[in-house]
Amino acid sequence: MKGITLSLTALAFAASVAVSGSANGQEPGSRVYSGPWKPGADGEQIPLWPAGTPLTQPDAKEPESVWYGHKLVGGRPYQAVIDVTQPTMTIYRPKGHNSGAALMVFPGGGYEALAIDLEGSEVCDWATRIGMTCVLLKYRVPQNWHPVDREGQYSHKMPTPFLPLQDAERAMGVLRQRASSLGIDPHKIGVVGFSAGGHLVTAISNTTGRSYPRVDAADDLSVRPDFAMPIYPGHLWSGQGGTGQDAVKLFDFDPVRADAPPTFIVQAENDPVDDVRNSISYFLALKAANVPADMHIYATGGHAFGLRQSAEPITHWTDLAEKWLHTIGMI
């Protein structure tokens, strides 16, 4: 199935970052350091779950570590965090004017790793410049989406429990609980995610409730974001052929609810990792549910461009996003 083949391409991410590079640690594939990722001085990192909370562990093989990604983006490498067993959220305060809005960021990486700067902290640099509090989620990875059956055939299915969604739901409750102290309007909290993180945006946008037992008062608050921005998302288009609606059918594990938040979608038609029909199928499902949605499809741009500027028009997508945020009354 074509959709499965393209999704499997994303799984090369984690393997590629683990290839040894040059001794100076500046080339793609080289290790930055072993140990948990740490933000810069402008970010406040806090544990997502209270100490002692029993958490299902991801398929981690080693302690958490940080590598340079497998390619250059915008002429420089990006950092990839692997083997995350202790999820955190890092809070970045707005620079200058505070609009009261907050943006939670889900980095991509095929649910195998997290592109923590390219699709994380660099997004927060933009969000805080336009007056938003930004929250970077470091969620549990890796988690296998492609089990092999007895005949050696790959399938494509959401794992149970879905650990990144649990972490996203928990983070939304903690953020709403702390909204007053952070100068946040609890009704202006949105999510943005890239690639697998874009899928995570759609998952929390359509969840029916928390997917884990209540831990404390933070879990009594709504997990529904007030706006959503999946950027070059994957894990949506089922890859089924046919004509009409069947040609852009979502996977069964990706339901769309009528109360999903207003949504802003961006993807390149020539994306070699996640077929553009991931975005198209999700947009059409939102339209069928009467959910307001803006979709921007560019002819070129590839995959995993983040916010780094290039000659490609798609790298200016944040200009459109900022206008959209004004239009829906968030900033």
XYZ file of C-alpha atoms in Angstrom:
331
model
C 0.000 0.000 0.000
C 1.444 3.336 -1.037
C 0.429 5.126 2.149
C 2.257 2.568 4.281
C 5.362 2.793 2.102
C 5.524 6.543 2.495
C 4.987 6.345 6.244
C 7.742 3.783 6.542
C 10.072 6.285 4.920
C 9.666 8.469 7.987
C 10.973 5.670 10.163
C 14.385 6.081 8.556
C 14.687 9.274 10.612
C 15.774 7.610 13.845
C 18.174 5.241 12.150
C 19.753 8.047 10.168
C 20.484 10.222 13.181
C 22.318 7.343 14.832
C 25.025 7.089 12.154
C 28.409 8.200 13.461
C 29.680 11.512 12.069
C 32.829 13.539 12.358
C 34.719 13.876 15.601
C 33.915 17.571 15.953
C 30.212 16.777 16.304
C 29.119 19.313 13.682
C 28.051 17.057 10.811
C 24.689 15.358 10.226
C 24.453 12.065 12.056
C 26.933 12.926 14.823
C 26.170 12.842 18.528
C 25.755 16.114 20.383
C 25.669 14.554 23.840
C 24.142 11.804 25.913
C 21.583 12.805 28.498
C 18.275 14.658 28.523
C 17.789 17.576 26.155
C 17.960 20.951 27.896
C 16.537 24.259 26.651
C 18.362 27.562 26.591
C 18.119 30.115 29.383
C 14.869 31.552 27.980
C 12.957 28.305 28.480
C 11.553 26.870 31.722
C 11.451 23.074 31.510
C 9.132 21.216 33.893
C 8.237 17.526 34.285
C 4.948 16.620 32.649
C 3.865 14.041 35.208
C 4.157 14.067 39.031
C 7.041 12.058 40.463
C 6.085 8.432 40.952
C 3.354 8.382 38.294
C 3.462 4.936 36.650
C 4.109 5.554 32.950
C 4.135 3.064 30.104
C 7.612 3.167 28.639
C 8.361 3.673 24.946
C 10.540 1.324 22.910
C 13.719 3.060 24.030
C 16.978 1.145 23.714
C 19.333 3.585 25.426
C 19.129 6.592 27.781
C 17.914 9.815 26.178
C 20.472 11.521 23.960
C 20.730 14.289 21.367
C 22.080 13.885 17.829
C 22.406 16.046 14.773
C 19.766 15.113 12.181
C 20.581 13.290 8.979
C 20.520 16.275 6.624
C 21.122 20.015 6.509
C 18.070 22.279 6.542
C 18.623 25.901 5.627
C 22.344 25.168 5.407
C 22.758 23.842 8.938
C 22.003 20.684 10.914
C 19.162 20.243 13.355
C 19.054 18.453 16.689
C 17.162 15.194 17.163
C 16.260 13.829 20.595
C 15.932 10.052 20.819
C 14.843 7.553 23.495
C 12.623 9.931 25.493
C 11.259 8.193 28.596
C 10.726 11.250 30.821
C 8.447 13.694 28.987
C 8.635 17.417 29.751
C 7.125 20.717 28.690
C 9.262 23.817 28.226
C 7.622 27.216 28.587
C 8.831 30.254 26.643
C 7.341 33.636 27.577
C 6.253 36.152 24.896
C 8.697 38.862 23.927
C 7.121 42.281 24.380
C 3.330 42.332 23.945
C 1.443 39.396 25.488
C -1.659 38.549 23.451
C -2.827 36.034 26.058
C -2.652 33.233 23.504
C -0.484 30.137 23.880
C 0.896 27.721 21.298
C 1.895 24.151 22.180
C 4.471 22.658 19.794
C 4.771 18.979 18.824
C 8.083 18.285 17.002
C 8.119 15.620 14.306
C 10.358 12.625 13.752
C 8.179 9.697 12.686
C 7.271 8.971 16.326
C 10.839 7.660 16.477
C 12.679 10.850 17.490
C 12.004 14.568 17.980
C 13.415 17.339 15.768
C 13.658 19.463 18.876
C 15.036 22.714 17.423
C 13.946 22.667 13.741
C 10.351 21.790 14.652
C 10.425 22.867 18.289
C 12.401 25.687 19.844
C 12.662 27.574 16.537
C 8.865 27.547 16.327
C 8.783 29.071 19.795
C 11.147 31.823 18.641
C 8.482 32.807 16.101
C 5.508 32.384 18.445
C 7.000 34.475 21.236
C 7.912 37.240 18.768
C 4.247 37.634 17.818
C 3.085 37.808 21.426
C 2.296 34.211 22.291
C 3.436 32.017 25.159
C 4.992 28.929 23.614
C 5.127 25.452 25.142
C 7.457 22.864 23.628
C 6.383 19.286 24.337
C 9.076 16.627 24.591
C 6.900 13.530 24.349
C 7.742 9.860 24.737
C 9.412 8.169 21.757
C 10.014 5.817 20.033
C 6.798 3.865 19.558
C 6.316 1.308 16.795
C 3.551 2.023 14.267
C 4.456 -0.808 11.891
C 4.203 -4.234 13.534
C 5.107 -7.259 11.428
C 2.673 -10.188 11.238
C 3.556 -13.892 11.112
C 3.936 -13.723 7.342
C 6.445 -10.907 7.636
C 4.037 -8.281 6.308
C 4.014 -4.747 7.694
C 0.814 -3.189 8.919
C 0.124 0.423 9.829
C -1.734 1.006 13.070
C -1.845 3.384 15.995
C -0.156 1.762 19.025
C -2.137 1.219 22.207
C -1.700 3.048 24.470
C -0.664 5.938 22.243
C 2.007 7.511 24.440
C 2.522 10.831 22.598
C -1.222 11.529 22.812
C -1.206 10.823 26.550
C 1.627 13.327 26.965
C -0.146 15.922 24.802
C -3.382 15.541 26.779
C -1.523 15.854 30.057
C 0.353 18.943 28.859
C -2.878 20.645 27.812
C -4.355 20.139 31.290
C -1.214 21.350 33.064
C -1.054 24.428 30.835
C -4.696 25.320 31.469
C -4.149 24.807 35.192
C -1.252 27.289 35.117
C -2.875 29.696 32.661
C -3.493 32.501 35.156
C 0.061 32.513 36.513
C 1.453 32.496 32.961
C -0.752 35.308 31.690
C -2.591 32.955 29.332
C -6.244 33.043 28.331
C -7.331 29.397 28.861
C -9.631 29.752 25.832
C -6.779 30.747 23.506
C -4.536 27.680 23.643
C -3.654 26.036 20.345
C -1.349 23.362 18.974
C 1.068 23.147 16.063
C 2.937 20.057 14.948
C 5.116 18.828 12.112
C 5.069 15.484 10.282
C 4.270 12.942 13.029
C 3.745 15.936 15.297
C 1.209 17.169 12.747
C -0.645 13.906 13.177
C -0.512 14.398 16.940
C -2.221 17.768 16.382
C -5.094 15.992 14.631
C -5.265 13.321 17.324
C -5.674 15.752 20.222
C -8.043 17.892 18.119
C -10.452 14.949 17.839
C -9.953 13.046 21.071
C -13.077 12.258 23.075
C -11.340 12.532 26.446
C -8.164 11.583 28.207
C -6.593 8.273 27.260
C -5.146 7.645 30.738
C -6.522 7.472 34.296
C -6.887 10.755 36.193
C -3.720 11.780 38.055
C -4.651 15.106 39.664
C -6.747 18.264 39.210
C -4.996 19.179 35.951
C -6.742 16.191 34.396
C -10.157 17.696 35.115
C -9.597 20.424 32.505
C -10.377 20.235 28.799
C -7.831 18.711 26.434
C -9.413 20.258 23.330
C -7.186 22.907 21.726
C -8.782 26.181 20.638
C -6.992 26.140 17.278
C -4.843 23.617 15.443
C -2.015 23.765 12.900
C -0.893 20.437 11.373
C 2.130 21.121 9.145
C 3.073 18.432 6.569
C 1.239 15.802 8.679
C 1.471 12.035 8.233
C -0.462 8.977 9.452
C -3.744 10.350 8.041
C -4.253 9.213 4.438
C -5.039 5.506 4.320
C -3.450 5.079 0.884
C -6.517 3.343 -0.487
C -7.147 3.659 -4.200
C -10.441 4.054 -5.954
C -12.196 7.196 -7.032
C -14.038 10.032 -5.352
C -14.018 10.051 -1.562
C -12.319 6.616 -1.376
C -9.183 8.079 -2.942
C -8.675 10.393 0.046
C -9.931 8.250 2.905
C -8.493 8.641 6.400
C -7.253 5.702 8.418
C -9.943 4.294 10.706
C -7.908 5.410 13.729
C -8.238 9.051 12.616
C -11.859 10.057 13.270
C -12.883 13.700 12.846
C -15.301 15.319 15.298
C -17.711 18.142 14.580
C -16.256 20.073 17.535
C -12.656 19.936 16.265
C -11.051 23.401 16.462
C -10.419 25.792 13.557
C -7.507 24.334 11.604
C -4.657 25.661 9.448
C -2.886 23.121 7.199
C 0.338 23.463 5.166
C 2.066 20.912 2.937
C 4.105 20.645 -0.277
C 2.731 18.650 -3.200
C 6.165 17.111 -3.768
C 6.607 15.941 -0.150
C 8.579 12.669 -0.514
C 7.857 11.398 3.020
C 4.202 12.098 3.769
C 2.025 12.198 0.670
C 0.127 15.464 0.200
C -3.100 13.452 0.373
C -2.563 13.317 4.146
C -3.442 17.010 4.263
C -6.102 16.826 1.566
C -7.928 13.896 3.183
C -7.932 15.624 6.569
C -9.159 18.909 5.075
C -12.040 17.159 3.311
C -12.983 15.325 6.518
C -13.018 18.640 8.393
C -15.152 20.165 5.651
C -17.617 17.273 5.872
C -17.858 17.894 9.630
C -18.358 21.654 9.073
C -15.133 22.524 10.898
C -13.512 25.774 9.668
C -10.227 24.962 7.936
C -7.618 26.780 5.845
C -5.381 24.625 3.648
C -2.281 25.831 1.802
C -0.726 23.424 -0.715
C 2.477 24.485 -2.459
C 3.893 22.822 -5.568
C 7.362 22.429 -4.062
C 9.029 22.504 -0.695
C 9.607 18.885 0.209
C 9.416 17.711 3.805
C 10.778 18.882 7.172
C 11.475 22.496 6.247
C 10.269 23.834 9.597
C 10.529 27.626 9.737
C 13.962 27.928 8.137
C 13.897 30.304 5.197
C 14.864 29.294 1.679
C 14.020 30.265 -1.887
C 10.884 28.100 -1.644
C 7.692 30.158 -1.129
C 6.426 27.544 1.323
C 8.986 28.630 3.909
C 6.997 31.844 4.376
C 3.971 29.927 5.654
C 4.208 31.648 9.045
C 3.150 34.943 7.427
C -0.133 33.317 6.452
C -0.419 31.634 9.844
C -0.037 34.932 11.683
C -2.796 36.513 9.568
C -5.005 33.482 10.202
C -4.451 33.755 13.964
C -5.594 37.378 13.794
C -8.623 36.383 11.692
C -9.849 33.812 14.235
C -9.272 36.222 17.134
C -6.376 34.461 18.850
C -3.774 37.236 18.663
